[in-house]
């Protein structure tokens, strides 16, 4: 059966106020699932001189204990404090917390962001900023009233291949951008995993248009330095879920993967086969009943697995975007058309998913590179530029060490030390977070109404137009 590596969710890029070694920012982290580990390792590693983890918080005390053990392994002299999420305000004010890192499920983001701001702390939050219009309004009001800072992390900006495309567009070599074609495919390991977890219910995640694609929409917004204006969406649940399984004759299936006596199944996740997943989730179910291993072909799934959008931008370009969550390979293709030429970026993060029971299968191959290839499709990346009336040429992409081609290390430096001069403008603010989720929010509304939706009419509580933020 397929085992997974929860490193599939690496944090995204962030802007932060500059720091110095004379002061260590006092940090509380709320949400001790898989996303929190990168922050914890950074605080106790490369950025220990500028950051201090004061406390951990989660509704599940077992997961807090898991990271308390990790902190000890990383050399901490003693466990840090812990507190119940309901006591966030009290803890911030009683302990001089300057920044709260939020890595909780998406539907809780607005509550924790607003409470932390009002309690006197700045916030770093995993994408997405929030999942709906109400959450956006509450956050923008709290930012305005408190004057405090909210950063939504976007690591994809820092990946060298994406930065290289930004450089090409920004240089003007292809002229003024007129349109973008962007296709993203999630394979039957990574894509399937969203249909096992809390993400499978749109009330929790906003669907893949918000939880996953907010990364992609931010990339486009950043690449072309423009603001989305109108969205039309189409899509549905066409592969996962009980009805689709029944139509394909898959037969009855267990509700979860961690069950004795089941036959080999590439879509089954047995948490006991992965030491980390077992310790972090399976062993702690007794506290909150959360199951990390729900079957992808059972009922209760309310998100889409096939999506397509047309997005018009204030400056004139149009984006054609598609997302598929059950592809046999993983990666993306983006083509940017301009008045003087075209740039094409193709990325293969995993060329093939081969069903195996003798090795651990990485969930997110962009965060943890893999070697699965076949004779036709090979892992890799290629950026090609071609001007009108000229031959095409390839632009070299230079990767660094670490996740996302070294981009994660750059992100963490900006987050904990503060961004320096960056001609590509990779550090992001909360307005960038609003712009990215605005596309997904409008897309979800379009799915419900079968009509195009103008983002300015959503009433998100902030001016998203060009020149703002």
Coordinates of C-alpha atoms in Angstrom, one line a residue:
X1 CA 0.0 0.0 0.0
X2 CA 1.1 3.6 -0.5
X3 CA 2.6 5.4 2.4
X4 CA 2.9 9.1 2.5
X5 CA 5.3 11.7 3.7
X6 CA 3.5 14.7 5.4
X7 CA 6.3 17.0 4.2
X8 CA 4.0 17.6 1.2
X9 CA 2.9 20.8 2.7
X10 CA 5.9 23.1 3.0
X11 CA 5.2 26.7 4.1
X12 CA 5.1 29.5 1.6
X13 CA 7.0 32.8 1.1
X14 CA 6.6 35.6 3.6
X15 CA 7.6 39.1 4.3
X16 CA 8.5 40.1 7.8
X17 CA 9.9 43.1 9.7
X18 CA 13.7 43.1 9.8
X19 CA 15.1 41.5 13.0
X20 CA 18.6 41.6 14.6
X21 CA 20.5 39.2 16.8
X22 CA 20.1 41.6 19.7
X23 CA 16.5 40.5 20.1
X24 CA 14.7 37.2 19.7
X25 CA 11.1 37.5 18.6
X26 CA 8.8 35.7 21.0
X27 CA 6.7 33.3 19.0
X28 CA 3.7 31.1 19.8
X29 CA 2.7 28.5 17.3
X30 CA -0.9 27.3 17.0
X31 CA -1.6 24.1 15.1
X32 CA 0.7 21.2 15.5
X33 CA -0.1 19.1 12.4
X34 CA 2.4 18.4 9.5
X35 CA 2.9 22.0 8.4
X36 CA 4.3 23.2 11.7
X37 CA 7.6 21.2 11.6
X38 CA 9.4 23.4 9.2
X39 CA 8.9 26.4 11.4
X40 CA 10.0 24.6 14.5
X41 CA 13.1 23.3 12.9
X42 CA 14.0 26.8 11.6
X43 CA 13.5 28.3 15.0
X44 CA 15.7 25.8 16.7
X45 CA 18.2 25.7 13.8
X46 CA 19.4 28.4 11.4
X47 CA 17.3 31.2 13.0
X48 CA 17.7 30.4 16.7
X49 CA 19.5 33.7 17.2
X50 CA 16.5 35.8 16.1
X51 CA 13.5 33.7 17.1
X52 CA 12.3 32.0 20.3
X53 CA 9.5 29.5 20.4
X54 CA 7.6 30.3 23.6
X55 CA 4.7 27.9 23.3
X56 CA 2.8 25.4 21.2
X57 CA -1.0 25.1 21.0
X58 CA -3.4 22.6 19.5
X59 CA -6.8 21.1 20.2
X60 CA -5.1 17.7 20.3
X61 CA -2.6 17.4 23.2
X62 CA -1.0 14.3 21.7
X63 CA 0.2 16.2 18.7
X64 CA 1.6 18.9 21.0
X65 CA 3.5 16.2 22.8
X66 CA 4.9 14.9 19.5
X67 CA 6.5 18.2 18.8
X68 CA 7.6 18.7 22.4
X69 CA 9.7 15.5 21.8
X70 CA 11.0 16.9 18.6
X71 CA 12.1 20.1 20.3
X72 CA 14.0 18.1 22.8
X73 CA 15.7 16.2 20.0
X74 CA 16.7 19.6 18.5
X75 CA 18.5 20.5 21.6
X76 CA 16.0 22.5 23.7
X77 CA 16.9 22.4 27.4
X78 CA 13.3 21.8 28.3
X79 CA 9.8 21.6 26.8
X80 CA 8.2 24.9 25.9
X81 CA 4.9 26.0 27.4
X82 CA 1.6 24.8 25.9
X83 CA -1.9 26.3 26.1
X84 CA -5.4 25.5 24.9
X85 CA -6.3 27.4 21.7
X86 CA -9.3 29.0 23.5
X87 CA -6.8 30.8 25.7
X88 CA -4.9 32.5 22.9
X89 CA -5.6 36.1 23.9
X90 CA -4.7 35.4 27.5
X91 CA -1.5 33.7 26.7
X92 CA -0.3 36.4 24.2
X93 CA -0.9 39.1 26.7
X94 CA 0.5 37.3 29.7
X95 CA 3.7 36.2 28.0
X96 CA 4.7 39.1 25.7
X97 CA 4.1 37.1 22.5
X98 CA 5.1 39.2 19.5
X99 CA 4.2 36.9 16.7
X100 CA 1.8 34.0 16.3
X101 CA 2.4 31.4 13.6
X102 CA -0.9 29.8 12.5
X103 CA -0.8 26.3 10.9
X104 CA -4.3 25.1 11.7
X105 CA -7.0 23.9 9.3
X106 CA -8.1 26.6 6.8
X107 CA -11.5 27.3 8.3
X108 CA -10.0 28.3 11.6
X109 CA -7.5 30.9 10.2
X110 CA -9.8 33.9 10.4
X111 CA -10.6 33.3 14.0
X112 CA -7.0 32.9 15.2
X113 CA -5.7 35.8 13.0
X114 CA -8.3 38.2 14.3
X115 CA -7.9 37.1 17.9
X116 CA -4.1 37.4 17.7
X117 CA -4.1 40.8 16.2
X118 CA -6.6 42.1 18.7
X119 CA -4.4 40.6 21.5
X120 CA -1.4 42.6 20.3
X121 CA 0.6 40.2 18.2
X122 CA 1.6 40.1 14.5
X123 CA 0.6 36.9 12.5
X124 CA 2.2 34.6 10.1
X125 CA -0.4 32.3 8.5
X126 CA -0.1 29.4 6.2
X127 CA -1.9 29.8 2.9
X128 CA -4.7 30.3 2.4
X129 CA -5.5 33.5 4.3
X130 CA -9.0 32.3 4.9
X131 CA -11.7 30.4 2.9
X132 CA -14.6 32.8 2.5
X133 CA -15.8 36.4 2.2
X134 CA -16.7 36.8 5.9
X135 CA -13.2 35.7 6.9
X136 CA -11.6 38.2 4.6
X137 CA -13.8 41.0 6.0
X138 CA -13.0 40.2 9.6
X139 CA -9.3 40.0 8.9
X140 CA -9.2 43.3 6.9
X141 CA -11.1 45.0 9.7
X142 CA -8.8 43.7 12.4
X143 CA -5.7 44.8 10.4
X144 CA -7.1 48.3 10.0
X145 CA -8.2 48.7 13.6
X146 CA -5.0 47.2 15.2
X147 CA -2.3 48.4 12.7
X148 CA -0.6 45.0 13.1
X149 CA 1.0 42.9 10.5
X150 CA -0.4 39.7 8.8
X151 CA 1.8 37.7 6.4
X152 CA 0.4 34.9 4.3
X153 CA 3.3 32.6 3.3
X154 CA 3.9 31.8 -0.4
X155 CA 6.9 29.5 -0.9
X156 CA 6.3 28.9 -4.6
X157 CA 7.5 32.4 -5.4
X158 CA 10.9 31.4 -4.1
X159 CA 11.3 28.3 -6.2
X160 CA 14.1 29.1 -8.7
X161 CA 12.1 28.0 -11.7
X162 CA 9.2 30.3 -10.8
X163 CA 11.6 33.1 -10.0
X164 CA 13.3 32.6 -13.4
X165 CA 9.9 33.0 -15.2
X166 CA 9.3 36.1 -13.2
X167 CA 12.7 37.5 -14.3
X168 CA 11.8 36.8 -18.0
X169 CA 8.4 38.5 -17.8
X170 CA 9.8 41.5 -15.8
X171 CA 12.6 42.0 -18.2
X172 CA 10.1 42.8 -21.0
X173 CA 11.7 40.3 -23.4
X174 CA 8.2 38.9 -24.4
X175 CA 6.6 42.4 -24.3
X176 CA 3.3 43.2 -22.6
X177 CA 1.5 40.1 -21.3
X178 CA -1.7 39.4 -23.1
X179 CA -2.7 35.9 -21.8
X180 CA -1.5 33.0 -19.6
X181 CA -2.3 29.3 -20.0
X182 CA -1.7 27.4 -16.7
X183 CA -2.3 23.7 -16.2
X184 CA -1.5 22.0 -12.9
X185 CA -1.8 18.2 -12.4
X186 CA -1.7 16.4 -9.0
X187 CA -1.0 12.7 -9.2
X188 CA -2.8 9.8 -7.6
X189 CA -0.6 10.1 -4.5
X190 CA -0.5 13.8 -3.8
X191 CA -3.9 14.6 -5.3
X192 CA -5.6 11.7 -3.6
X193 CA -4.3 12.8 -0.2
X194 CA -6.6 15.9 -0.2
X195 CA -9.6 13.5 -0.3
X196 CA -8.5 11.6 2.8
X197 CA -8.1 14.5 5.2
X198 CA -10.2 17.4 6.5
X199 CA -9.7 19.1 3.2
X200 CA -12.3 16.8 1.6
X201 CA -15.1 18.9 3.1
X202 CA -15.4 22.3 1.4
X203 CA -16.6 23.8 4.7
X204 CA -13.1 23.1 6.1
X205 CA -10.9 24.0 3.2
X206 CA -12.9 26.0 0.6
X207 CA -12.1 23.2 -1.9
X208 CA -8.9 22.9 -4.0
X209 CA -9.7 26.3 -5.6
X210 CA -8.7 27.9 -2.3
X211 CA -6.6 25.4 -0.4
X212 CA -4.3 24.4 -3.2
X213 CA -4.9 26.8 -6.1
X214 CA -4.3 29.9 -4.0
X215 CA -0.6 29.1 -4.4
X216 CA -1.1 29.1 -8.2
X217 CA -3.2 32.2 -8.4
X218 CA -0.6 34.0 -6.3
X219 CA 2.1 32.9 -8.7
X220 CA 0.1 34.4 -11.6
X221 CA -0.7 37.6 -9.8
X222 CA 3.0 37.9 -8.9
X223 CA 4.4 36.8 -12.3
X224 CA 2.5 39.4 -14.2
X225 CA 2.2 42.1 -11.5
X226 CA -1.5 42.4 -11.9
X227 CA -4.8 42.0 -10.0
X228 CA -7.6 39.5 -10.8
X229 CA -10.9 41.2 -11.8
X230 CA -13.4 38.6 -13.0
X231 CA -13.7 34.9 -12.7
X232 CA -15.7 32.2 -14.4
X233 CA -15.4 28.6 -13.2
X234 CA -16.4 25.1 -14.1
X235 CA -15.7 21.8 -12.5
X236 CA -16.9 18.9 -10.3
X237 CA -16.1 15.7 -8.4
X238 CA -15.5 13.3 -11.3
X239 CA -13.0 10.7 -10.0
X240 CA -13.0 10.4 -6.2
X241 CA -16.1 9.8 -4.0
X242 CA -18.5 6.9 -3.6
X243 CA -20.7 7.7 -6.6
X244 CA -17.8 7.7 -9.0
X245 CA -16.4 4.5 -7.5
X246 CA -19.7 2.8 -7.9
X247 CA -20.0 3.9 -11.5
X248 CA -16.6 2.3 -12.2
X249 CA -17.6 -0.9 -10.4
X250 CA -15.1 -0.6 -7.6
X251 CA -17.4 -2.2 -5.1
X252 CA -17.8 -1.6 -1.4
X253 CA -14.8 -0.1 0.4
X254 CA -13.8 0.4 4.0
X255 CA -14.1 3.8 5.5
X256 CA -10.4 4.1 6.3
X257 CA -7.1 2.6 5.3
X258 CA -5.7 1.6 8.7
X259 CA -7.5 -1.7 8.9
X260 CA -6.2 -5.3 9.3
X261 CA -6.7 -7.8 6.5
X262 CA -7.3 -5.5 3.6
X263 CA -6.0 -6.3 0.1
X264 CA -3.3 -4.3 -1.6
X265 CA -4.7 -1.0 -2.9
X266 CA -2.7 2.0 -4.2
X267 CA -5.3 4.4 -2.8
X268 CA -5.2 2.9 0.7
X269 CA -3.2 4.7 3.4
X270 CA -2.4 2.6 6.5
X271 CA -1.0 5.0 9.0
X272 CA 0.8 2.2 10.8
X273 CA 3.2 1.8 7.8
X274 CA 4.7 5.3 8.4
X275 CA 6.3 5.9 11.8
X276 CA 5.7 9.6 11.7
X277 CA 2.1 9.4 10.6
X278 CA 1.4 6.8 13.2
X279 CA 2.9 8.9 16.0
X280 CA 1.4 12.2 14.9
X281 CA -2.1 11.1 13.9
X282 CA -3.1 7.5 14.5
X283 CA -1.8 7.3 18.1
X284 CA -3.6 10.6 18.9
X285 CA -7.1 9.8 17.5
X286 CA -8.3 9.2 21.0
X287 CA -8.1 12.9 21.8
X288 CA -10.2 14.3 18.9
X289 CA -11.4 11.4 16.7
X290 CA -9.6 12.9 13.6
X291 CA -8.9 10.2 11.0
X292 CA -6.0 11.0 8.6
X293 CA -6.6 8.0 6.5
X294 CA -10.2 8.2 5.2
X295 CA -10.9 6.3 2.0
X296 CA -11.0 8.5 -1.1
X297 CA -13.9 6.6 -2.6
X298 CA -16.3 6.9 0.4
X299 CA -19.1 9.5 0.8
X300 CA -18.7 12.9 2.5
X301 CA -16.5 14.4 -0.1
X302 CA -17.8 17.9 -1.1
X303 CA -14.8 19.3 -3.0
X304 CA -14.0 19.1 -6.7
X305 CA -11.2 17.1 -8.3
X306 CA -11.4 18.6 -11.8
X307 CA -11.5 22.4 -12.2
X308 CA -11.2 25.0 -14.9
X309 CA -11.2 28.8 -14.7
X310 CA -11.1 31.9 -16.9
X311 CA -9.7 34.9 -15.0
X312 CA -9.6 38.4 -16.4
X313 CA -7.1 40.9 -15.0
X314 CA -7.3 44.6 -14.4
X315 CA -4.4 45.3 -16.7
X316 CA -5.9 43.3 -19.6
X317 CA -4.5 39.8 -19.6
X318 CA -6.7 36.6 -19.3
X319 CA -5.7 33.5 -17.4
X320 CA -6.9 30.1 -18.5
X321 CA -6.3 27.7 -15.5
X322 CA -7.0 24.1 -15.0
X323 CA -6.4 21.7 -12.1
X324 CA -6.7 17.9 -12.1
X325 CA -6.3 15.8 -8.9
X326 CA -6.0 12.3 -10.3
X327 CA -3.2 12.5 -12.9
X328 CA -0.7 9.6 -13.5
X329 CA 2.1 12.2 -13.2
X330 CA 2.6 15.4 -11.3
X331 CA 3.7 18.9 -12.4
X332 CA 2.6 21.9 -14.3
X333 CA 2.8 23.8 -17.6
X334 CA 2.5 27.5 -17.9
X335 CA 2.7 29.6 -21.1
X336 CA 2.8 33.3 -21.0
X337 CA 2.0 35.1 -24.2
X338 CA 3.2 38.7 -24.8
X339 CA 3.2 41.3 -27.5
X340 CA 6.7 40.4 -28.5
X341 CA 6.9 36.6 -27.8
X342 CA 6.1 33.7 -25.5
X343 CA 7.7 32.1 -22.4
X344 CA 6.9 28.4 -21.6
X345 CA 7.7 26.7 -18.3
X346 CA 7.2 23.0 -18.0
X347 CA 7.9 21.2 -14.7
X348 CA 7.7 17.4 -14.1
X349 CA 7.9 16.8 -10.4
X350 CA 7.0 13.1 -10.6
X351 CA 7.0 11.4 -14.0
X352 CA 5.1 8.3 -12.9
X353 CA 3.4 6.8 -9.8
X354 CA 4.3 3.1 -9.5
X355 CA 2.4 1.1 -7.0
X356 CA 4.8 -0.5 -4.5
X357 CA 4.6 -1.7 -1.0
X358 CA 8.4 -1.8 -0.4
X359 CA 9.1 1.9 -0.2
X360 CA 7.8 5.1 1.2
X361 CA 5.9 7.2 -1.3
X362 CA 6.5 10.9 -0.9
X363 CA 3.3 13.0 -1.1
X364 CA 4.6 16.3 -2.4
X365 CA 7.4 15.8 -4.9
X366 CA 8.0 19.5 -5.2
X367 CA 9.0 19.6 -1.6
X368 CA 10.8 16.3 -1.5
X369 CA 12.3 15.4 -4.9
X370 CA 11.7 11.9 -6.1
X371 CA 13.2 9.6 -8.7
X372 CA 10.2 8.0 -10.3
X373 CA 10.6 8.2 -14.0
X374 CA 9.8 6.2 -17.1
X375 CA 11.1 5.9 -20.7
X376 CA 9.0 8.7 -22.0
X377 CA 8.5 11.3 -19.3
X378 CA 11.4 12.4 -17.0
X379 CA 11.5 14.5 -13.9
X380 CA 12.8 18.0 -14.5
X381 CA 12.1 21.5 -15.5
X382 CA 12.6 23.6 -18.7
X383 CA 12.0 27.3 -19.4
X384 CA 11.9 28.3 -23.0
X385 CA 11.6 31.7 -24.5
X386 CA 10.8 32.6 -28.1
X387 CA 10.5 36.1 -29.5
X388 CA 8.5 36.8 -32.6
X389 CA 10.6 36.2 -35.8
X390 CA 13.4 34.5 -33.7
X391 CA 14.4 31.0 -32.7
X392 CA 13.6 29.7 -29.3
X393 CA 16.2 29.5 -26.5
X394 CA 16.3 27.8 -23.2
X395 CA 16.8 29.8 -19.9
X396 CA 19.0 27.9 -17.3
X397 CA 17.5 27.3 -13.9
X398 CA 19.9 27.1 -11.0
X399 CA 18.6 25.3 -8.0
X400 CA 19.9 25.5 -4.4
X401 CA 19.9 23.1 -1.5
X402 CA 16.7 22.1 0.4
X403 CA 13.0 22.0 -0.4
X404 CA 11.5 23.6 -3.5
X405 CA 15.0 23.9 -5.1
X406 CA 16.3 25.9 -2.2
X407 CA 13.4 28.3 -2.1
X408 CA 12.4 27.3 1.4
X409 CA 15.6 28.5 2.8
X410 CA 15.2 31.9 1.2
X411 CA 11.6 32.0 2.5
X412 CA 12.7 31.3 6.0
X413 CA 15.4 34.0 5.9
X414 CA 12.8 36.6 4.8
X415 CA 10.4 35.4 7.5
X416 CA 12.7 35.4 10.5
X417 CA 15.4 37.9 9.6
X418 CA 13.5 40.2 7.3
X419 CA 13.5 40.7 3.6
X420 CA 16.4 42.6 2.0
X421 CA 16.3 44.3 -1.4
X422 CA 14.5 41.9 -3.8
X423 CA 14.1 43.1 -7.4
X424 CA 11.6 40.2 -8.0
X425 CA 9.4 41.3 -5.1
X426 CA 9.0 37.8 -3.6
X427 CA 8.2 38.8 0.0
X428 CA 4.4 38.9 0.3
X429 CA 1.9 40.8 2.4
X430 CA -1.6 40.1 3.5
X431 CA -3.0 41.9 0.5
X432 CA -1.3 39.3 -1.7
X433 CA -3.1 36.7 0.4
X434 CA -6.4 38.4 -0.2
X435 CA -5.8 38.6 -4.0
X436 CA -5.0 34.9 -4.2
X437 CA -8.0 33.7 -2.2
X438 CA -10.3 36.2 -4.0
X439 CA -9.9 34.1 -7.2
X440 CA -10.9 30.9 -5.4
X441 CA -13.8 32.5 -3.5
X442 CA -15.1 34.0 -6.8
X443 CA -14.6 30.6 -8.5
X444 CA -16.6 28.8 -5.8
X445 CA -19.4 31.3 -6.2
X446 CA -19.2 30.9 -10.0
X447 CA -19.5 27.1 -9.6
X448 CA -22.7 27.6 -7.6
X449 CA -24.3 30.1 -9.9
X450 CA -22.9 29.2 -13.4
X451 CA -22.2 32.8 -13.8
X452 CA -19.0 35.0 -14.0
X453 CA -18.2 36.8 -10.7
X454 CA -16.5 40.2 -10.4
X455 CA -14.1 40.2 -7.4
X456 CA -14.8 43.9 -6.7
X457 CA -18.5 42.9 -5.9
X458 CA -17.5 40.3 -3.3
X459 CA -16.9 43.0 -0.7
X460 CA -13.7 41.5 0.8
X461 CA -13.1 44.6 2.9
X462 CA -10.0 46.0 1.2
X463 CA -9.0 47.7 -2.1
X464 CA -7.2 45.0 -4.1
X465 CA -6.5 47.2 -7.1
X466 CA -3.1 47.7 -8.6
X467 CA -0.8 50.0 -6.6
X468 CA -2.4 48.8 -3.3
X469 CA -0.6 46.7 -0.7

